[in-house]
């Protein structure tokens, strides 16, 4: 309730034109984000805005009796802001200036590409955990449990937000691998089976440890689907405004895209052959959208009359009174394809084209289904008794030995 008071104060100040946040249009704007006691205020770098922010914080203090800790607060400016304005804002707010990057709720924030060195903190964190555990006499079952429950969670939070460099993931994987197979504190030990086997599910004879590179693809794929389906989340709206719809089948012509967006585009192109449109809209592109097959027509052998230019054609142009125009279809496509198109239903529901994972998720979450699809599967030596072994009423170290 107390936090809501501050939110109301800041939003009211913006509605009175006292505070200028980041405003894209009438429905898309933000002046702050707030989680528990972590407050992030963003807006125009001006003296007026600085005075308004100070006024809002003073009003909040008067109402609630809570005073923001300015000594733990920091100011961040874009590189293009005038130095005199910077100095004036610092004096008004009495907050020290710092340079990008910084952390907010565990995520790295920067307008620039994040250097690989900043991600080395993940490796350091894993090493500190392992250094303590190496002093303990752990069985292999205990090591696997700790690796799954604790170590794997360290990079997973970051992977669900941005594309962590693969060199960092490889380093973390090496540390986990050495920890599991080591017999002494100096990481010596024989790796009895390949890592692809260790990262297989227990039902397939593995130990159920996740492959971080595949998890990276699976977690980012979830964000790709939110972007493709143009969800209601604020970050999706900002990305759509700045970069437009995610066109994964077209070459990216713009070089000025953020590091985060580039990671999502790369992931989208990795999975594009395994996603499909569930509702064909009249505004789907006949040429560059996969409305007919799981790939666009322009990616397939010549199935159209080459004398017709359909590069700018939409599905709606092939309709007459909400039904397929057979004359138009026959002029462009062969008979067998016209028959196939005629069986497709057109969606006139208000909204955007909906994308989904092509394969059956079998009751799994989207992330789990994508992970399972991309991991290496060796069905040749699959033994049906693996599941039964893990159900035996024995301690885990015996089950692993078996």
PDB file of C-alpha atoms in Angstrom, residues 37-171:
ATOM      1  CA  UNK A  37      12.216  -1.158  -1.883  1.00  0.00           C
ATOM      2  CA  UNK A  38      14.032  -1.012  -5.258  1.00  0.00           C
ATOM      3  CA  UNK A  39      12.944   2.139  -7.105  1.00  0.00           C
ATOM      4  CA  UNK A  40      14.032   3.042 -10.633  1.00  0.00           C
ATOM      5  CA  UNK A  41      12.898   6.470 -11.925  1.00  0.00           C
ATOM      6  CA  UNK A  42      13.460   7.370 -15.578  1.00  0.00           C
ATOM      7  CA  UNK A  43      12.635  10.477 -17.557  1.00  0.00           C
ATOM      8  CA  UNK A  44      13.811  13.556 -19.411  1.00  0.00           C
ATOM      9  CA  UNK A  45      17.174  14.919 -18.249  1.00  0.00           C
ATOM     10  CA  UNK A  46      16.101  18.466 -17.332  1.00  0.00           C
ATOM     11  CA  UNK A  47      16.185  20.784 -14.327  1.00  0.00           C
ATOM     12  CA  UNK A  48      12.371  20.874 -14.198  1.00  0.00           C
ATOM     13  CA  UNK A  49      12.186  17.089 -14.096  1.00  0.00           C
ATOM     14  CA  UNK A  50      14.788  16.950 -11.321  1.00  0.00           C
ATOM     15  CA  UNK A  51      12.785  19.434  -9.209  1.00  0.00           C
ATOM     16  CA  UNK A  52       9.580  17.462  -9.832  1.00  0.00           C
ATOM     17  CA  UNK A  53      11.212  14.186  -8.776  1.00  0.00           C
ATOM     18  CA  UNK A  54      12.520  15.814  -5.606  1.00  0.00           C
ATOM     19  CA  UNK A  55       9.069  17.260  -4.885  1.00  0.00           C
ATOM     20  CA  UNK A  56       7.444  13.817  -5.343  1.00  0.00           C
ATOM     21  CA  UNK A  57       9.927  12.172  -2.976  1.00  0.00           C
ATOM     22  CA  UNK A  58       9.435  14.921  -0.375  1.00  0.00           C
ATOM     23  CA  UNK A  59       5.650  14.516  -0.620  1.00  0.00           C
ATOM     24  CA  UNK A  60       6.016  10.758  -0.196  1.00  0.00           C
ATOM     25  CA  UNK A  61       8.181  11.355   2.886  1.00  0.00           C
ATOM     26  CA  UNK A  62       5.572  13.708   4.388  1.00  0.00           C
ATOM     27  CA  UNK A  63       2.706  11.253   3.849  1.00  0.00           C
ATOM     28  CA  UNK A  64       4.386   8.005   4.911  1.00  0.00           C
ATOM     29  CA  UNK A  65       7.251   9.109   7.124  1.00  0.00           C
ATOM     30  CA  UNK A  66       9.662   7.089   4.954  1.00  0.00           C
ATOM     31  CA  UNK A  67      12.718   8.886   3.612  1.00  0.00           C
ATOM     32  CA  UNK A  68      14.592   7.684   0.517  1.00  0.00           C
ATOM     33  CA  UNK A  69      18.241   6.872   1.206  1.00  0.00           C
ATOM     34  CA  UNK A  70      20.034   9.240  -1.178  1.00  0.00           C
ATOM     35  CA  UNK A  71      23.462   7.933  -0.167  1.00  0.00           C
ATOM     36  CA  UNK A  72      22.557   4.566  -1.721  1.00  0.00           C
ATOM     37  CA  UNK A  73      21.053   6.159  -4.822  1.00  0.00           C
ATOM     38  CA  UNK A  74      22.793   6.817  -8.144  1.00  0.00           C
ATOM     39  CA  UNK A  75      22.228   8.979 -11.219  1.00  0.00           C
ATOM     40  CA  UNK A  76      22.842   7.756 -14.761  1.00  0.00           C
ATOM     41  CA  UNK A  77      22.895  10.007 -17.831  1.00  0.00           C
ATOM     42  CA  UNK A  78      23.082   9.307 -21.568  1.00  0.00           C
ATOM     43  CA  UNK A  79      26.379  10.351 -23.132  1.00  0.00           C
ATOM     44  CA  UNK A  80      24.764  13.168 -25.122  1.00  0.00           C
ATOM     45  CA  UNK A  81      23.388  15.136 -22.116  1.00  0.00           C
ATOM     46  CA  UNK A  82      24.937  18.598 -21.678  1.00  0.00           C
ATOM     47  CA  UNK A  83      27.504  18.725 -18.857  1.00  0.00           C
ATOM     48  CA  UNK A  84      25.954  21.884 -17.336  1.00  0.00           C
ATOM     49  CA  UNK A  85      22.536  20.213 -17.169  1.00  0.00           C
ATOM     50  CA  UNK A  86      24.137  17.158 -15.570  1.00  0.00           C
ATOM     51  CA  UNK A  87      25.764  19.306 -12.909  1.00  0.00           C
ATOM     52  CA  UNK A  88      22.506  21.169 -12.193  1.00  0.00           C
ATOM     53  CA  UNK A  89      20.499  17.931 -11.832  1.00  0.00           C
ATOM     54  CA  UNK A  90      23.110  16.441  -9.490  1.00  0.00           C
ATOM     55  CA  UNK A  91      22.941  19.558  -7.291  1.00  0.00           C
ATOM     56  CA  UNK A  92      19.120  19.562  -7.223  1.00  0.00           C
ATOM     57  CA  UNK A  93      18.738  15.880  -6.328  1.00  0.00           C
ATOM     58  CA  UNK A  94      21.926  15.650  -4.267  1.00  0.00           C
ATOM     59  CA  UNK A  95      22.664  12.216  -5.726  1.00  0.00           C
ATOM     60  CA  UNK A  96      26.055  11.068  -6.983  1.00  0.00           C
ATOM     61  CA  UNK A  97      26.516  10.318 -10.672  1.00  0.00           C
ATOM     62  CA  UNK A  98      27.707   6.941 -11.914  1.00  0.00           C
ATOM     63  CA  UNK A  99      28.368   5.499 -15.342  1.00  0.00           C
ATOM     64  CA  UNK A 100      26.661   2.582 -17.026  1.00  0.00           C
ATOM     65  CA  UNK A 101      26.378  -0.337 -16.467  1.00  0.00           C
ATOM     66  CA  UNK A 102      24.461  -1.136 -13.304  1.00  0.00           C
ATOM     67  CA  UNK A 103      22.298  -3.873 -11.850  1.00  0.00           C
ATOM     68  CA  UNK A 104      18.574  -3.636 -11.188  1.00  0.00           C
ATOM     69  CA  UNK A 105      16.792  -6.646  -9.677  1.00  0.00           C
ATOM     70  CA  UNK A 106      19.723  -8.822 -10.662  1.00  0.00           C
ATOM     71  CA  UNK A 107      19.705  -7.784 -14.332  1.00  0.00           C
ATOM     72  CA  UNK A 108      22.493  -5.824 -15.993  1.00  0.00           C
ATOM     73  CA  UNK A 109      21.261  -2.486 -17.411  1.00  0.00           C
ATOM     74  CA  UNK A 110      23.190  -0.624 -20.088  1.00  0.00           C
ATOM     75  CA  UNK A 111      22.418   1.230 -23.342  1.00  0.00           C
ATOM     76  CA  UNK A 112      25.516  -0.403 -24.824  1.00  0.00           C
ATOM     77  CA  UNK A 113      26.552  -3.964 -25.457  1.00  0.00           C
ATOM     78  CA  UNK A 114      27.550  -5.587 -22.180  1.00  0.00           C
ATOM     79  CA  UNK A 115      31.230  -6.665 -22.253  1.00  0.00           C
ATOM     80  CA  UNK A 116      31.983 -10.334 -21.652  1.00  0.00           C
ATOM     81  CA  UNK A 117      34.075  -9.429 -18.589  1.00  0.00           C
ATOM     82  CA  UNK A 118      30.955  -8.381 -16.678  1.00  0.00           C
ATOM     83  CA  UNK A 119      29.528 -11.878 -17.042  1.00  0.00           C
ATOM     84  CA  UNK A 120      32.629 -13.376 -15.443  1.00  0.00           C
ATOM     85  CA  UNK A 121      30.996 -12.572 -12.115  1.00  0.00           C
ATOM     86  CA  UNK A 122      28.795 -15.621 -12.773  1.00  0.00           C
ATOM     87  CA  UNK A 123      31.899 -17.805 -13.037  1.00  0.00           C
ATOM     88  CA  UNK A 124      33.288 -16.304  -9.826  1.00  0.00           C
ATOM     89  CA  UNK A 125      30.013 -17.006  -8.034  1.00  0.00           C
ATOM     90  CA  UNK A 126      30.034 -20.634  -9.173  1.00  0.00           C
ATOM     91  CA  UNK A 127      33.682 -21.037  -8.137  1.00  0.00           C
ATOM     92  CA  UNK A 128      32.968 -19.692  -4.649  1.00  0.00           C
ATOM     93  CA  UNK A 129      30.139 -22.198  -4.200  1.00  0.00           C
ATOM     94  CA  UNK A 130      32.273 -25.085  -5.408  1.00  0.00           C
ATOM     95  CA  UNK A 131      35.247 -24.067  -3.250  1.00  0.00           C
ATOM     96  CA  UNK A 132      33.129 -24.560  -0.130  1.00  0.00           C
ATOM     97  CA  UNK A 133      31.604 -27.842  -1.275  1.00  0.00           C
ATOM     98  CA  UNK A 134      34.991 -29.327  -2.166  1.00  0.00           C
ATOM     99  CA  UNK A 135      35.918 -29.271   1.516  1.00  0.00           C
ATOM    100  CA  UNK A 136      32.973 -31.566   2.243  1.00  0.00           C
ATOM    101  CA  UNK A 137      32.961 -35.326   1.681  1.00  0.00           C
ATOM    102  CA  UNK A 138      30.145 -35.521  -0.865  1.00  0.00           C
ATOM    103  CA  UNK A 139      28.970 -38.533  -2.791  1.00  0.00           C
ATOM    104  CA  UNK A 140      28.372 -38.224  -6.502  1.00  0.00           C
ATOM    105  CA  UNK A 141      24.622 -38.164  -5.829  1.00  0.00           C
ATOM    106  CA  UNK A 142      25.121 -35.221  -3.480  1.00  0.00           C
ATOM    107  CA  UNK A 143      27.202 -33.380  -6.070  1.00  0.00           C
ATOM    108  CA  UNK A 144      24.565 -33.897  -8.759  1.00  0.00           C
ATOM    109  CA  UNK A 145      21.834 -32.644  -6.423  1.00  0.00           C
ATOM    110  CA  UNK A 146      23.813 -29.504  -5.520  1.00  0.00           C
ATOM    111  CA  UNK A 147      24.713 -28.857  -9.160  1.00  0.00           C
ATOM    112  CA  UNK A 148      21.079 -29.120 -10.251  1.00  0.00           C
ATOM    113  CA  UNK A 149      19.530 -27.217  -7.363  1.00  0.00           C
ATOM    114  CA  UNK A 150      22.088 -24.462  -6.809  1.00  0.00           C
ATOM    115  CA  UNK A 151      24.742 -24.050  -9.507  1.00  0.00           C
ATOM    116  CA  UNK A 152      22.375 -24.315 -12.471  1.00  0.00           C
ATOM    117  CA  UNK A 153      20.119 -21.600 -11.030  1.00  0.00           C
ATOM    118  CA  UNK A 154      22.965 -19.025 -11.076  1.00  0.00           C
ATOM    119  CA  UNK A 155      23.068 -18.502 -14.879  1.00  0.00           C
ATOM    120  CA  UNK A 156      19.413 -19.395 -15.541  1.00  0.00           C
ATOM    121  CA  UNK A 157      18.085 -16.062 -14.230  1.00  0.00           C
ATOM    122  CA  UNK A 158      20.306 -14.145 -16.628  1.00  0.00           C
ATOM    123  CA  UNK A 159      19.512 -16.503 -19.498  1.00  0.00           C
ATOM    124  CA  UNK A 160      15.807 -15.745 -19.103  1.00  0.00           C
ATOM    125  CA  UNK A 161      16.554 -12.050 -19.731  1.00  0.00           C
ATOM    126  CA  UNK A 162      19.409 -11.762 -22.229  1.00  0.00           C
ATOM    127  CA  UNK A 163      21.851 -13.821 -24.257  1.00  0.00           C
ATOM    128  CA  UNK A 164      24.798 -14.660 -22.009  1.00  0.00           C
ATOM    129  CA  UNK A 165      27.931 -15.269 -24.149  1.00  0.00           C
ATOM    130  CA  UNK A 166      28.529 -18.943 -24.848  1.00  0.00           C
ATOM    131  CA  UNK A 167      32.136 -18.703 -23.648  1.00  0.00           C
ATOM    132  CA  UNK A 168      30.787 -17.964 -20.156  1.00  0.00           C
ATOM    133  CA  UNK A 169      28.377 -20.906 -20.327  1.00  0.00           C
ATOM    134  CA  UNK A 170      31.212 -23.195 -21.441  1.00  0.00           C
ATOM    135  CA  UNK A 171      33.341 -22.104 -18.474  1.00  0.00           C
TER     136      UNK A 171
END
